[in-house]
């Protein structure tokens, strides 16, 4: 059995529902560009960062939650008024954050295994 729970979804509404369902738990969220039916994302940095983030999951604590959230198609993401930008104050994808804290890694920081490991290791 996994030490943590992983939930994958697409869109801001689903993200908020999952966060609400896991209230009181330590939540990490990884925001990535939308993947097509072949599993390809429009975001090349997201493609490069995903294996680094997944490797870092070995540092996640017991009972924690890892959310993999696709932010949508490129035109939606580029809209400065999208919900991710306005309500979560995301500035770029990929972004990995510890929900409810200021701790986050953005873009190229998500490619650095040591930073990813440190974020996941902090209580």
JSON list of C-alpha atoms in Angstrom, two decimals:
[
{"chain": "A", "resi": 1, "resn": "UNK", "atom": "CA", "xyz": [0.00, 0.00, 0.00]},
{"chain": "A", "resi": 2, "resn": "UNK", "atom": "CA", "xyz": [1.21, 3.49, -0.87]},
{"chain": "A", "resi": 3, "resn": "UNK", "atom": "CA", "xyz": [2.39, 5.75, 1.92]},
{"chain": "A", "resi": 4, "resn": "UNK", "atom": "CA", "xyz": [0.52, 8.66, 0.36]},
{"chain": "A", "resi": 5, "resn": "UNK", "atom": "CA", "xyz": [-2.59, 9.14, -1.73]},
{"chain": "A", "resi": 6, "resn": "UNK", "atom": "CA", "xyz": [-2.32, 10.44, -5.29]},
{"chain": "A", "resi": 7, "resn": "UNK", "atom": "CA", "xyz": [-5.24, 12.19, -6.96]},
{"chain": "A", "resi": 8, "resn": "UNK", "atom": "CA", "xyz": [-5.14, 13.31, -10.60]},
{"chain": "A", "resi": 9, "resn": "UNK", "atom": "CA", "xyz": [-7.54, 15.82, -12.07]},
{"chain": "A", "resi": 10, "resn": "UNK", "atom": "CA", "xyz": [-7.98, 18.61, -14.54]},
{"chain": "A", "resi": 11, "resn": "UNK", "atom": "CA", "xyz": [-9.28, 22.11, -13.88]},
{"chain": "A", "resi": 12, "resn": "UNK", "atom": "CA", "xyz": [-9.67, 24.49, -10.99]},
{"chain": "A", "resi": 13, "resn": "UNK", "atom": "CA", "xyz": [-13.11, 23.30, -9.86]},
{"chain": "A", "resi": 14, "resn": "UNK", "atom": "CA", "xyz": [-11.95, 19.70, -9.49]},
{"chain": "A", "resi": 15, "resn": "UNK", "atom": "CA", "xyz": [-8.83, 20.89, -7.68]},
{"chain": "A", "resi": 16, "resn": "UNK", "atom": "CA", "xyz": [-10.85, 22.78, -5.07]},
{"chain": "A", "resi": 17, "resn": "UNK", "atom": "CA", "xyz": [-13.14, 19.77, -4.55]},
{"chain": "A", "resi": 18, "resn": "UNK", "atom": "CA", "xyz": [-10.20, 17.45, -3.94]},
{"chain": "A", "resi": 19, "resn": "UNK", "atom": "CA", "xyz": [-8.58, 19.92, -1.53]},
{"chain": "A", "resi": 20, "resn": "UNK", "atom": "CA", "xyz": [-11.86, 20.14, 0.39]},
{"chain": "A", "resi": 21, "resn": "UNK", "atom": "CA", "xyz": [-12.14, 16.33, 0.56]},
{"chain": "A", "resi": 22, "resn": "UNK", "atom": "CA", "xyz": [-8.66, 16.14, 2.10]},
{"chain": "A", "resi": 23, "resn": "UNK", "atom": "CA", "xyz": [-8.96, 19.04, 4.52]},
{"chain": "A", "resi": 24, "resn": "UNK", "atom": "CA", "xyz": [-6.68, 18.58, 7.53]},
{"chain": "A", "resi": 25, "resn": "UNK", "atom": "CA", "xyz": [-4.09, 16.52, 5.65]},
{"chain": "A", "resi": 26, "resn": "UNK", "atom": "CA", "xyz": [-0.72, 17.63, 4.30]},
{"chain": "A", "resi": 27, "resn": "UNK", "atom": "CA", "xyz": [-1.32, 18.33, 0.60]},
{"chain": "A", "resi": 28, "resn": "UNK", "atom": "CA", "xyz": [1.22, 18.79, -2.16]},
{"chain": "A", "resi": 29, "resn": "UNK", "atom": "CA", "xyz": [-0.01, 19.91, -5.56]},
{"chain": "A", "resi": 30, "resn": "UNK", "atom": "CA", "xyz": [1.80, 19.69, -8.89]},
{"chain": "A", "resi": 31, "resn": "UNK", "atom": "CA", "xyz": [0.36, 21.89, -11.63]},
{"chain": "A", "resi": 32, "resn": "UNK", "atom": "CA", "xyz": [1.11, 20.95, -15.21]},
{"chain": "A", "resi": 33, "resn": "UNK", "atom": "CA", "xyz": [-0.01, 21.73, -18.72]},
{"chain": "A", "resi": 34, "resn": "UNK", "atom": "CA", "xyz": [-2.89, 19.67, -20.13]},
{"chain": "A", "resi": 35, "resn": "UNK", "atom": "CA", "xyz": [-2.02, 16.31, -21.72]},
{"chain": "A", "resi": 36, "resn": "UNK", "atom": "CA", "xyz": [-3.68, 15.14, -24.92]},
{"chain": "A", "resi": 37, "resn": "UNK", "atom": "CA", "xyz": [-5.02, 11.63, -25.54]},
{"chain": "A", "resi": 38, "resn": "UNK", "atom": "CA", "xyz": [-1.48, 10.44, -26.29]},
{"chain": "A", "resi": 39, "resn": "UNK", "atom": "CA", "xyz": [-0.23, 11.76, -22.96]},
{"chain": "A", "resi": 40, "resn": "UNK", "atom": "CA", "xyz": [1.69, 14.66, -24.48]},
{"chain": "A", "resi": 41, "resn": "UNK", "atom": "CA", "xyz": [1.62, 18.06, -22.80]},
{"chain": "A", "resi": 42, "resn": "UNK", "atom": "CA", "xyz": [1.85, 21.44, -24.53]},
{"chain": "A", "resi": 43, "resn": "UNK", "atom": "CA", "xyz": [4.30, 22.44, -21.77]},
{"chain": "A", "resi": 44, "resn": "UNK", "atom": "CA", "xyz": [7.85, 21.15, -22.43]},
{"chain": "A", "resi": 45, "resn": "UNK", "atom": "CA", "xyz": [9.08, 22.19, -18.96]},
{"chain": "A", "resi": 46, "resn": "UNK", "atom": "CA", "xyz": [6.26, 20.14, -17.41]},
{"chain": "A", "resi": 47, "resn": "UNK", "atom": "CA", "xyz": [7.33, 17.09, -19.41]},
{"chain": "A", "resi": 48, "resn": "UNK", "atom": "CA", "xyz": [10.90, 17.46, -18.15]},
{"chain": "A", "resi": 49, "resn": "UNK", "atom": "CA", "xyz": [9.91, 18.13, -14.53]},
{"chain": "A", "resi": 50, "resn": "UNK", "atom": "CA", "xyz": [7.38, 15.34, -14.06]},
{"chain": "A", "resi": 51, "resn": "UNK", "atom": "CA", "xyz": [9.90, 12.49, -13.63]},
{"chain": "A", "resi": 52, "resn": "UNK", "atom": "CA", "xyz": [11.92, 14.61, -11.17]},
{"chain": "A", "resi": 53, "resn": "UNK", "atom": "CA", "xyz": [8.79, 15.35, -9.13]},
{"chain": "A", "resi": 54, "resn": "UNK", "atom": "CA", "xyz": [7.71, 11.71, -9.23]},
{"chain": "A", "resi": 55, "resn": "UNK", "atom": "CA", "xyz": [11.13, 10.61, -8.01]},
{"chain": "A", "resi": 56, "resn": "UNK", "atom": "CA", "xyz": [10.85, 13.12, -5.17]},
{"chain": "A", "resi": 57, "resn": "UNK", "atom": "CA", "xyz": [7.64, 11.48, -3.98]},
{"chain": "A", "resi": 58, "resn": "UNK", "atom": "CA", "xyz": [9.78, 8.94, -2.12]},
{"chain": "A", "resi": 59, "resn": "UNK", "atom": "CA", "xyz": [10.22, 11.70, 0.49]},
{"chain": "A", "resi": 60, "resn": "UNK", "atom": "CA", "xyz": [6.47, 12.19, 1.04]},
{"chain": "A", "resi": 61, "resn": "UNK", "atom": "CA", "xyz": [5.22, 11.32, 4.51]},
{"chain": "A", "resi": 62, "resn": "UNK", "atom": "CA", "xyz": [2.67, 8.76, 5.59]},
{"chain": "A", "resi": 63, "resn": "UNK", "atom": "CA", "xyz": [-0.92, 9.83, 4.96]},
{"chain": "A", "resi": 64, "resn": "UNK", "atom": "CA", "xyz": [-0.02, 12.85, 2.85]},
{"chain": "A", "resi": 65, "resn": "UNK", "atom": "CA", "xyz": [-1.83, 13.70, -0.39]},
{"chain": "A", "resi": 66, "resn": "UNK", "atom": "CA", "xyz": [-0.22, 14.38, -3.77]},
{"chain": "A", "resi": 67, "resn": "UNK", "atom": "CA", "xyz": [-2.44, 16.14, -6.30]},
{"chain": "A", "resi": 68, "resn": "UNK", "atom": "CA", "xyz": [-1.52, 16.10, -9.98]},
{"chain": "A", "resi": 69, "resn": "UNK", "atom": "CA", "xyz": [-3.53, 18.90, -11.56]},
{"chain": "A", "resi": 70, "resn": "UNK", "atom": "CA", "xyz": [-3.64, 19.77, -15.24]},
{"chain": "A", "resi": 71, "resn": "UNK", "atom": "CA", "xyz": [-4.28, 23.49, -15.64]},
{"chain": "A", "resi": 72, "resn": "UNK", "atom": "CA", "xyz": [-5.92, 23.20, -19.05]},
{"chain": "A", "resi": 73, "resn": "UNK", "atom": "CA", "xyz": [-5.08, 23.98, -22.64]},
{"chain": "A", "resi": 74, "resn": "UNK", "atom": "CA", "xyz": [-2.42, 26.58, -23.44]},
{"chain": "A", "resi": 75, "resn": "UNK", "atom": "CA", "xyz": [-4.87, 29.39, -24.42]},
{"chain": "A", "resi": 76, "resn": "UNK", "atom": "CA", "xyz": [-6.71, 29.01, -21.09]},
{"chain": "A", "resi": 77, "resn": "UNK", "atom": "CA", "xyz": [-3.45, 28.99, -19.12]},
{"chain": "A", "resi": 78, "resn": "UNK", "atom": "CA", "xyz": [-2.17, 32.09, -20.93]},
{"chain": "A", "resi": 79, "resn": "UNK", "atom": "CA", "xyz": [-5.32, 34.04, -19.97]},
{"chain": "A", "resi": 80, "resn": "UNK", "atom": "CA", "xyz": [-4.24, 36.25, -17.03]},
{"chain": "A", "resi": 81, "resn": "UNK", "atom": "CA", "xyz": [-7.75, 35.95, -15.59]},
{"chain": "A", "resi": 82, "resn": "UNK", "atom": "CA", "xyz": [-7.86, 32.16, -15.31]},
{"chain": "A", "resi": 83, "resn": "UNK", "atom": "CA", "xyz": [-8.75, 30.78, -11.87]},
{"chain": "A", "resi": 84, "resn": "UNK", "atom": "CA", "xyz": [-5.31, 29.26, -11.25]},
{"chain": "A", "resi": 85, "resn": "UNK", "atom": "CA", "xyz": [-3.63, 32.62, -11.76]},
{"chain": "A", "resi": 86, "resn": "UNK", "atom": "CA", "xyz": [-6.23, 34.70, -9.92]},
{"chain": "A", "resi": 87, "resn": "UNK", "atom": "CA", "xyz": [-7.19, 32.45, -7.00]},
{"chain": "A", "resi": 88, "resn": "UNK", "atom": "CA", "xyz": [-4.02, 30.40, -6.41]},
{"chain": "A", "resi": 89, "resn": "UNK", "atom": "CA", "xyz": [-1.64, 33.08, -7.68]},
{"chain": "A", "resi": 90, "resn": "UNK", "atom": "CA", "xyz": [0.20, 30.63, -9.93]},
{"chain": "A", "resi": 91, "resn": "UNK", "atom": "CA", "xyz": [2.58, 32.41, -12.28]},
{"chain": "A", "resi": 92, "resn": "UNK", "atom": "CA", "xyz": [3.92, 29.49, -14.32]},
{"chain": "A", "resi": 93, "resn": "UNK", "atom": "CA", "xyz": [3.76, 25.77, -14.95]},
{"chain": "A", "resi": 94, "resn": "UNK", "atom": "CA", "xyz": [5.13, 23.54, -13.78]},
{"chain": "A", "resi": 95, "resn": "UNK", "atom": "CA", "xyz": [4.55, 24.55, -10.17]},
{"chain": "A", "resi": 96, "resn": "UNK", "atom": "CA", "xyz": [4.90, 22.26, -7.17]},
{"chain": "A", "resi": 97, "resn": "UNK", "atom": "CA", "xyz": [3.55, 23.58, -3.90]},
{"chain": "A", "resi": 98, "resn": "UNK", "atom": "CA", "xyz": [2.70, 22.63, -0.36]},
{"chain": "A", "resi": 99, "resn": "UNK", "atom": "CA", "xyz": [-0.92, 23.72, -0.14]},
{"chain": "A", "resi": 100, "resn": "UNK", "atom": "CA", "xyz": [-1.75, 26.34, 2.46]},
{"chain": "A", "resi": 101, "resn": "UNK", "atom": "CA", "xyz": [1.87, 27.47, 2.81]},
{"chain": "A", "resi": 102, "resn": "UNK", "atom": "CA", "xyz": [4.14, 29.83, 0.86]},
{"chain": "A", "resi": 103, "resn": "UNK", "atom": "CA", "xyz": [6.43, 26.90, 0.00]},
{"chain": "A", "resi": 104, "resn": "UNK", "atom": "CA", "xyz": [6.58, 26.27, -3.74]},
{"chain": "A", "resi": 105, "resn": "UNK", "atom": "CA", "xyz": [8.86, 25.52, -6.65]},
{"chain": "A", "resi": 106, "resn": "UNK", "atom": "CA", "xyz": [8.24, 27.13, -10.03]},
{"chain": "A", "resi": 107, "resn": "UNK", "atom": "CA", "xyz": [9.41, 26.22, -13.54]},
{"chain": "A", "resi": 108, "resn": "UNK", "atom": "CA", "xyz": [13.11, 25.25, -13.59]},
{"chain": "A", "resi": 109, "resn": "UNK", "atom": "CA", "xyz": [13.14, 24.78, -9.80]},
{"chain": "A", "resi": 110, "resn": "UNK", "atom": "CA", "xyz": [10.94, 21.70, -10.40]},
{"chain": "A", "resi": 111, "resn": "UNK", "atom": "CA", "xyz": [13.83, 20.18, -12.40]},
{"chain": "A", "resi": 112, "resn": "UNK", "atom": "CA", "xyz": [16.18, 20.26, -9.40]},
{"chain": "A", "resi": 113, "resn": "UNK", "atom": "CA", "xyz": [15.89, 16.97, -7.52]},
{"chain": "A", "resi": 114, "resn": "UNK", "atom": "CA", "xyz": [17.46, 18.41, -4.36]},
{"chain": "A", "resi": 115, "resn": "UNK", "atom": "CA", "xyz": [14.88, 21.22, -4.15]},
{"chain": "A", "resi": 116, "resn": "UNK", "atom": "CA", "xyz": [11.99, 18.85, -4.87]},
{"chain": "A", "resi": 117, "resn": "UNK", "atom": "CA", "xyz": [13.23, 16.45, -2.20]},
{"chain": "A", "resi": 118, "resn": "UNK", "atom": "CA", "xyz": [13.57, 19.26, 0.34]},
{"chain": "A", "resi": 119, "resn": "UNK", "atom": "CA", "xyz": [10.04, 20.52, -0.34]},
{"chain": "A", "resi": 120, "resn": "UNK", "atom": "CA", "xyz": [8.58, 17.04, 0.09]},
{"chain": "A", "resi": 121, "resn": "UNK", "atom": "CA", "xyz": [10.68, 16.39, 3.22]},
{"chain": "A", "resi": 122, "resn": "UNK", "atom": "CA", "xyz": [9.57, 19.41, 5.21]},
{"chain": "A", "resi": 123, "resn": "UNK", "atom": "CA", "xyz": [6.96, 18.82, 7.90]}
]
